[in-house]
């Protein structure tokens, strides 16, 4: 063999042996995931050296739509969206949450892989139901998420925050506004605005509702004794919703018989629930004078943290007027 050929063979052998030695050394310090690429006579590796990343995380009560709020003694879940960013990823091993600020001693709560949705967002990990300690002062609390992968990489992410609210919501005011053709006559386009002390979780009003405009049926009942009364019902007109139980319109002459306003809509906007009347099922009247409404707030609704609403009567603010 010529000296030139011998030198070339020695160089190739040295490069290969160095690469194999590096691989053996990496293996000696723990498992890793590597992508191998044969480029000429050299094998290049790209190990997984990053822990799984938290894309987003949130705490939410176990029942309802709104996340980010809990109450003392209330049950909640921890949600996380996790992405393994290794190249290639070695696989997610564990996801845990430290929620000791809310629930004493819970520093490593296991989150389980799955498909979950809360507040209109999807998550791929969730804890079992946890219970917030009681008492627990209102305020903002922090929590964190820890992840590991099968290559042994570990990371802690956060802090994330959740609000604790222990105050029951209540009704504050109710008003109507003319949006139809004739003032003082209930007709399509008129609105009724129910104002609360804080936002009401939409799913406490109607199952599956996210607060965006949804179809309901408004019913105005003509009573033999007392004022005409308005209630809000589901779209099928089979169930009364816990919005008004009822709303006394302060006069007796808005309808001469019971009327359903089909294809009405309901929407949550901030602290209010706004109901827009649809098409009446029969003739309606123009009121002959002014009055004041009384809103009987029913049980059933709750706020973003899960506090049950305070029931009772709320009088329309302002001077007497005709509605709609």
Tab-separated table of C-alpha atoms in Angstrom:
chain	number	residue	atom	x	y	z
A	1	UNK	CA	0.000	0.000	0.000
A	2	UNK	CA	1.340	3.434	-0.892
A	3	UNK	CA	2.015	5.946	1.859
A	4	UNK	CA	-0.734	8.198	0.459
A	5	UNK	CA	-3.355	5.419	0.664
A	6	UNK	CA	-2.259	4.484	4.159
A	7	UNK	CA	-2.623	8.072	5.367
A	8	UNK	CA	-6.114	8.326	3.895
A	9	UNK	CA	-7.253	5.075	5.549
A	10	UNK	CA	-5.872	6.221	8.873
A	11	UNK	CA	-7.808	9.531	8.629
A	12	UNK	CA	-11.095	7.751	7.895
A	13	UNK	CA	-10.576	5.354	10.776
A	14	UNK	CA	-9.750	8.182	13.172
A	15	UNK	CA	-12.932	10.149	12.283
A	16	UNK	CA	-15.169	7.101	12.690
A	17	UNK	CA	-13.586	6.099	15.981
A	18	UNK	CA	-13.942	9.629	17.361
A	19	UNK	CA	-17.644	9.661	16.501
A	20	UNK	CA	-18.246	6.255	18.046
A	21	UNK	CA	-16.400	7.349	21.158
A	22	UNK	CA	-18.593	10.407	21.477
A	23	UNK	CA	-21.722	8.294	21.130
A	24	UNK	CA	-20.498	5.856	23.759
A	25	UNK	CA	-19.680	8.718	26.125
A	26	UNK	CA	-23.134	10.253	25.706
A	27	UNK	CA	-24.748	6.899	26.400
A	28	UNK	CA	-22.726	6.534	29.564
A	29	UNK	CA	-24.273	9.711	31.002
A	30	UNK	CA	-27.913	8.660	30.464
A	31	UNK	CA	-30.454	7.850	27.784
A	32	UNK	CA	-31.025	10.312	24.997
A	33	UNK	CA	-32.875	10.541	21.713
A	34	UNK	CA	-30.715	11.214	18.682
A	35	UNK	CA	-31.242	11.612	14.975
A	36	UNK	CA	-28.360	10.088	12.998
A	37	UNK	CA	-27.321	11.358	9.588
A	38	UNK	CA	-24.611	9.646	7.510
A	39	UNK	CA	-22.638	12.373	5.775
A	40	UNK	CA	-19.729	10.804	3.991
A	41	UNK	CA	-17.922	8.795	6.608
A	42	UNK	CA	-19.111	10.873	9.629
A	43	UNK	CA	-22.296	10.158	11.649
A	44	UNK	CA	-23.823	13.399	13.039
A	45	UNK	CA	-26.211	13.275	16.014
A	46	UNK	CA	-28.738	15.793	17.310
A	47	UNK	CA	-29.747	14.717	20.829
A	48	UNK	CA	-32.975	15.711	22.638
A	49	UNK	CA	-31.633	18.162	25.202
A	50	UNK	CA	-34.780	20.273	25.873
A	51	UNK	CA	-37.594	19.408	28.299
A	52	UNK	CA	-41.223	19.414	27.100
A	53	UNK	CA	-42.502	22.990	26.879
A	54	UNK	CA	-45.692	24.417	28.391
A	55	UNK	CA	-47.618	26.262	25.682
A	56	UNK	CA	-50.315	27.460	28.105
A	57	UNK	CA	-51.745	26.480	31.477
A	58	UNK	CA	-54.867	27.424	33.383
A	59	UNK	CA	-56.935	26.544	36.449
A	60	UNK	CA	-60.720	26.348	36.166
A	61	UNK	CA	-63.579	25.239	38.380
A	62	UNK	CA	-64.868	21.748	37.565
A	63	UNK	CA	-68.291	23.010	36.401
A	64	UNK	CA	-68.915	25.922	34.067
A	65	UNK	CA	-67.327	27.772	31.159
A	66	UNK	CA	-65.063	30.494	32.545
A	67	UNK	CA	-61.458	29.580	33.545
A	68	UNK	CA	-59.014	31.543	35.764
A	69	UNK	CA	-61.383	31.778	38.754
A	70	UNK	CA	-62.039	29.552	41.793
A	71	UNK	CA	-63.576	29.998	45.258
A	72	UNK	CA	-62.550	28.791	48.690
A	73	UNK	CA	-63.685	25.210	49.204
A	74	UNK	CA	-64.506	24.885	45.499
A	75	UNK	CA	-63.320	22.104	43.199
A	76	UNK	CA	-61.039	22.820	40.245
A	77	UNK	CA	-58.877	21.259	37.535
A	78	UNK	CA	-55.392	22.205	36.351
A	79	UNK	CA	-55.035	22.214	32.544
A	80	UNK	CA	-51.868	22.397	30.445
A	81	UNK	CA	-51.012	22.294	26.760
A	82	UNK	CA	-47.635	20.551	26.453
A	83	UNK	CA	-45.341	20.304	23.413
A	84	UNK	CA	-42.182	18.170	23.310
A	85	UNK	CA	-39.645	20.204	21.359
A	86	UNK	CA	-36.768	17.721	21.114
A	87	UNK	CA	-35.188	17.115	17.722
A	88	UNK	CA	-36.516	14.507	17.473
A	89	UNK	CA	-38.619	14.460	20.692
A	90	UNK	CA	-37.890	11.612	23.056
A	91	UNK	CA	-41.462	11.616	24.417
A	92	UNK	CA	-43.210	13.238	27.381
A	93	UNK	CA	-42.701	11.283	30.604
A	94	UNK	CA	-44.445	13.312	33.339
A	95	UNK	CA	-46.389	16.552	33.759
A	96	UNK	CA	-47.111	17.814	37.289
A	97	UNK	CA	-48.496	20.968	38.866
A	98	UNK	CA	-47.516	22.765	42.055
A	99	UNK	CA	-50.763	24.209	43.441
A	100	UNK	CA	-49.775	24.345	47.104
A	101	UNK	CA	-50.891	27.983	47.240
A	102	UNK	CA	-54.484	26.810	46.675
A	103	UNK	CA	-54.456	23.323	48.178
A	104	UNK	CA	-52.051	22.634	51.026
A	105	UNK	CA	-49.323	20.073	50.305
A	106	UNK	CA	-50.120	19.660	46.612
A	107	UNK	CA	-46.673	20.365	45.149
A	108	UNK	CA	-46.581	17.675	42.434
A	109	UNK	CA	-50.098	16.901	41.211
A	110	UNK	CA	-50.014	14.514	38.235
A	111	UNK	CA	-51.644	15.681	34.995
A	112	UNK	CA	-53.034	13.011	32.659
A	113	UNK	CA	-52.852	13.103	28.857
A	114	UNK	CA	-56.155	13.493	27.011
A	115	UNK	CA	-58.273	15.944	25.062
A	116	UNK	CA	-59.852	18.688	27.162
A	117	UNK	CA	-61.584	22.006	26.465
A	118	UNK	CA	-62.196	24.899	28.844
A	119	UNK	CA	-62.973	28.531	28.112
A	120	UNK	CA	-62.908	27.803	24.380
A	121	UNK	CA	-59.266	26.564	24.511
A	122	UNK	CA	-58.045	22.995	24.081
A	123	UNK	CA	-55.500	21.292	26.359
A	124	UNK	CA	-53.774	17.901	26.198
A	125	UNK	CA	-53.144	17.420	29.959
A	126	UNK	CA	-55.425	17.783	32.987
A	127	UNK	CA	-55.302	16.941	36.680
A	128	UNK	CA	-57.906	15.101	38.696
A	129	UNK	CA	-60.387	17.289	40.576
A	130	UNK	CA	-58.797	19.184	43.463
A	131	UNK	CA	-60.409	21.137	46.296
A	132	UNK	CA	-59.300	24.639	47.235
A	133	UNK	CA	-58.672	25.016	50.930
A	134	UNK	CA	-61.220	26.771	53.102
A	135	UNK	CA	-60.747	29.425	54.278
A	136	UNK	CA	-58.803	30.924	51.380
A	137	UNK	CA	-58.635	34.702	51.116
A	138	UNK	CA	-59.719	36.387	47.891
A	139	UNK	CA	-56.825	37.469	45.693
A	140	UNK	CA	-54.410	36.338	42.986
A	141	UNK	CA	-52.497	33.079	43.507
A	142	UNK	CA	-49.612	31.493	41.584
A	143	UNK	CA	-48.994	27.948	40.393
A	144	UNK	CA	-46.381	26.244	38.209
A	145	UNK	CA	-46.046	23.269	35.843
A	146	UNK	CA	-43.101	20.834	35.772
A	147	UNK	CA	-42.310	18.484	32.876
A	148	UNK	CA	-39.877	15.657	32.151
A	149	UNK	CA	-39.184	13.601	29.040
A	150	UNK	CA	-37.893	10.077	28.563
A	151	UNK	CA	-34.396	11.411	27.879
A	152	UNK	CA	-34.270	12.760	31.438
A	153	UNK	CA	-34.683	16.449	30.599
A	154	UNK	CA	-36.700	18.372	33.195
A	155	UNK	CA	-38.104	21.893	33.367
A	156	UNK	CA	-40.385	24.044	35.509
A	157	UNK	CA	-42.616	26.691	33.929
A	158	UNK	CA	-44.567	29.620	35.317
A	159	UNK	CA	-45.611	31.200	37.459
A	160	UNK	CA	-49.184	31.179	36.164
A	161	UNK	CA	-51.994	32.865	38.077
A	162	UNK	CA	-55.561	32.183	39.160
A	163	UNK	CA	-58.093	34.448	40.892
A	164	UNK	CA	-59.880	33.490	44.101
A	165	UNK	CA	-63.299	35.132	44.565
A	166	UNK	CA	-65.563	34.320	47.513
A	167	UNK	CA	-68.308	36.931	46.995
A	168	UNK	CA	-71.772	35.904	45.805
A	169	UNK	CA	-72.980	37.800	42.720
A	170	UNK	CA	-76.256	39.672	42.801
A	171	UNK	CA	-78.644	41.467	40.495
A	172	UNK	CA	-78.061	45.226	40.229
A	173	UNK	CA	-80.482	46.684	37.667
A	174	UNK	CA	-82.778	45.886	34.740
A	175	UNK	CA	-83.639	48.100	31.782
A	176	UNK	CA	-85.444	47.814	28.450
A	177	UNK	CA	-84.700	49.668	25.234
A	178	UNK	CA	-86.808	50.190	22.151
A	179	UNK	CA	-85.326	48.621	19.041
A	180	UNK	CA	-88.522	48.012	17.113
A	181	UNK	CA	-90.943	50.158	15.179
A	182	UNK	CA	-93.088	51.477	18.044
A	183	UNK	CA	-92.015	52.701	21.476
A	184	UNK	CA	-93.819	51.187	24.495
A	185	UNK	CA	-94.802	48.091	22.489
A	186	UNK	CA	-92.914	44.753	22.921
A	187	UNK	CA	-91.770	43.693	19.456
A	188	UNK	CA	-88.856	42.280	17.501
A	189	UNK	CA	-85.590	44.119	18.147
A	190	UNK	CA	-86.467	45.447	21.617
A	191	UNK	CA	-83.960	44.538	24.332
A	192	UNK	CA	-84.027	43.703	28.025
A	193	UNK	CA	-80.690	44.147	29.852
A	194	UNK	CA	-80.127	42.329	33.145
A	195	UNK	CA	-77.141	43.804	35.016
A	196	UNK	CA	-75.243	41.826	37.667
A	197	UNK	CA	-72.556	42.831	40.162
A	198	UNK	CA	-70.025	40.749	38.189
A	199	UNK	CA	-69.972	38.456	35.130
A	200	UNK	CA	-72.189	35.385	35.363
A	201	UNK	CA	-70.829	32.078	34.062
A	202	UNK	CA	-72.890	31.429	30.912
A	203	UNK	CA	-73.158	27.687	31.486
A	204	UNK	CA	-74.977	28.354	34.765
A	205	UNK	CA	-77.728	29.929	32.660
A	206	UNK	CA	-77.831	27.461	29.756
A	207	UNK	CA	-75.900	24.196	29.379
A	208	UNK	CA	-73.147	24.444	26.782
A	209	UNK	CA	-73.491	28.213	26.366
A	210	UNK	CA	-70.291	30.240	25.937
A	211	UNK	CA	-71.889	33.689	26.283
A	212	UNK	CA	-72.049	34.486	22.570
A	213	UNK	CA	-75.481	35.198	20.991
A	214	UNK	CA	-77.720	32.154	21.310
A	215	UNK	CA	-81.358	31.546	20.467
A	216	UNK	CA	-83.946	31.632	23.252
A	217	UNK	CA	-87.698	32.135	23.598
A	218	UNK	CA	-89.059	35.102	25.544
A	219	UNK	CA	-92.528	34.717	27.047
A	220	UNK	CA	-94.740	37.544	28.291
A	221	UNK	CA	-97.620	36.290	30.391
A	222	UNK	CA	-100.859	38.258	30.708
A	223	UNK	CA	-102.020	37.814	34.298
A	224	UNK	CA	-105.537	38.253	35.603
A	225	UNK	CA	-104.244	39.946	38.742
A	226	UNK	CA	-101.016	41.955	38.730
A	227	UNK	CA	-98.619	43.083	36.057
A	228	UNK	CA	-97.580	41.410	32.812
A	229	UNK	CA	-94.610	39.135	33.459
A	230	UNK	CA	-91.609	38.253	31.289
A	231	UNK	CA	-89.506	35.100	31.470
A	232	UNK	CA	-86.643	33.745	29.334
A	233	UNK	CA	-86.857	30.152	28.128
A	234	UNK	CA	-84.687	27.847	26.028
A	235	UNK	CA	-84.988	27.830	22.232
A	236	UNK	CA	-87.397	24.872	22.305
A	237	UNK	CA	-89.587	26.779	24.797
A	238	UNK	CA	-89.589	23.809	27.165
A	239	UNK	CA	-87.510	25.077	30.084
A	240	UNK	CA	-87.395	28.395	31.931
A	241	UNK	CA	-83.835	29.696	32.314
A	242	UNK	CA	-82.524	31.208	35.576
A	243	UNK	CA	-82.522	34.765	34.245
A	244	UNK	CA	-85.826	36.160	35.531
A	245	UNK	CA	-88.398	34.437	37.699
A	246	UNK	CA	-90.132	36.539	36.539
A	247	UNK	CA	-89.593	40.140	35.403
A	248	UNK	CA	-92.677	42.158	36.343
A	249	UNK	CA	-93.212	44.796	33.633
A	250	UNK	CA	-94.977	47.228	35.951
A	251	UNK	CA	-98.157	47.421	33.839
A	252	UNK	CA	-100.968	45.150	32.658
A	253	UNK	CA	-101.411	46.296	29.065
A	254	UNK	CA	-98.363	45.113	27.047
A	255	UNK	CA	-100.186	41.949	25.918
A	256	UNK	CA	-103.811	40.871	25.976
A	257	UNK	CA	-102.905	37.174	26.079
A	258	UNK	CA	-99.779	35.109	26.607
A	259	UNK	CA	-97.212	35.721	23.867
A	260	UNK	CA	-94.020	33.868	22.940
A	261	UNK	CA	-91.304	35.826	21.169
A	262	UNK	CA	-89.729	33.139	19.019
A	263	UNK	CA	-86.132	33.313	17.785
A	264	UNK	CA	-85.160	35.783	20.486
A	265	UNK	CA	-81.455	35.958	21.333
A	266	UNK	CA	-79.439	36.109	24.555
A	267	UNK	CA	-75.844	37.330	24.924
A	268	UNK	CA	-73.466	37.878	27.835
A	269	UNK	CA	-71.636	41.203	27.649
A	270	UNK	CA	-69.432	42.001	30.652
A	271	UNK	CA	-71.651	42.098	33.750
A	272	UNK	CA	-74.858	41.964	31.713
A	273	UNK	CA	-77.086	39.476	29.973
A	274	UNK	CA	-78.852	41.178	27.074
A	275	UNK	CA	-82.013	39.568	25.691
A	276	UNK	CA	-83.283	40.746	22.297
A	277	UNK	CA	-86.903	39.999	21.492
A	278	UNK	CA	-87.780	37.964	18.420
A	279	UNK	CA	-91.093	37.652	16.585
A	280	UNK	CA	-94.244	37.653	18.784
A	281	UNK	CA	-96.645	34.728	18.418
A	282	UNK	CA	-99.661	37.052	18.337
A	283	UNK	CA	-100.867	40.616	18.770
A	284	UNK	CA	-99.190	42.933	21.268
A	285	UNK	CA	-100.225	46.304	22.661
A	286	UNK	CA	-98.764	49.753	23.082
A	287	UNK	CA	-98.719	50.537	26.806
A	288	UNK	CA	-100.909	53.438	27.837
A	289	UNK	CA	-98.562	54.851	30.470
A	290	UNK	CA	-95.446	54.421	32.583
A	291	UNK	CA	-94.376	51.933	35.226
A	292	UNK	CA	-91.359	50.436	36.997
A	293	UNK	CA	-90.157	46.889	36.496
A	294	UNK	CA	-89.275	44.486	39.313
A	295	UNK	CA	-86.771	41.735	38.565
A	296	UNK	CA	-87.094	38.622	40.703
A	297	UNK	CA	-83.592	37.104	40.571
A	298	UNK	CA	-83.867	33.294	40.659
A	299	UNK	CA	-81.485	30.686	42.059
A	300	UNK	CA	-79.306	28.653	39.728
A	301	UNK	CA	-76.830	31.134	38.271
A	302	UNK	CA	-73.255	31.432	39.560
A	303	UNK	CA	-70.259	33.636	38.857
A	304	UNK	CA	-66.911	32.792	37.202
A	305	UNK	CA	-65.583	31.360	40.475
A	306	UNK	CA	-68.688	29.256	41.136
A	307	UNK	CA	-70.309	31.406	43.849
A	308	UNK	CA	-74.101	30.974	43.807
A	309	UNK	CA	-76.142	34.079	43.070
A	310	UNK	CA	-78.008	35.935	45.805
A	311	UNK	CA	-81.735	35.716	45.091
A	312	UNK	CA	-84.292	38.472	45.699
A	313	UNK	CA	-86.032	41.397	44.020
A	314	UNK	CA	-84.297	44.192	42.113
A	315	UNK	CA	-86.229	47.332	41.178
A	316	UNK	CA	-85.607	49.108	37.885
A	317	UNK	CA	-83.581	52.254	38.483
A	318	UNK	CA	-84.646	55.670	37.235
A	319	UNK	CA	-88.009	57.365	36.874
A	320	UNK	CA	-91.145	55.452	35.870
A	321	UNK	CA	-91.360	54.916	32.119
A	322	UNK	CA	-92.975	52.661	29.566
A	323	UNK	CA	-90.931	49.614	28.578
A	324	UNK	CA	-89.705	48.626	25.152
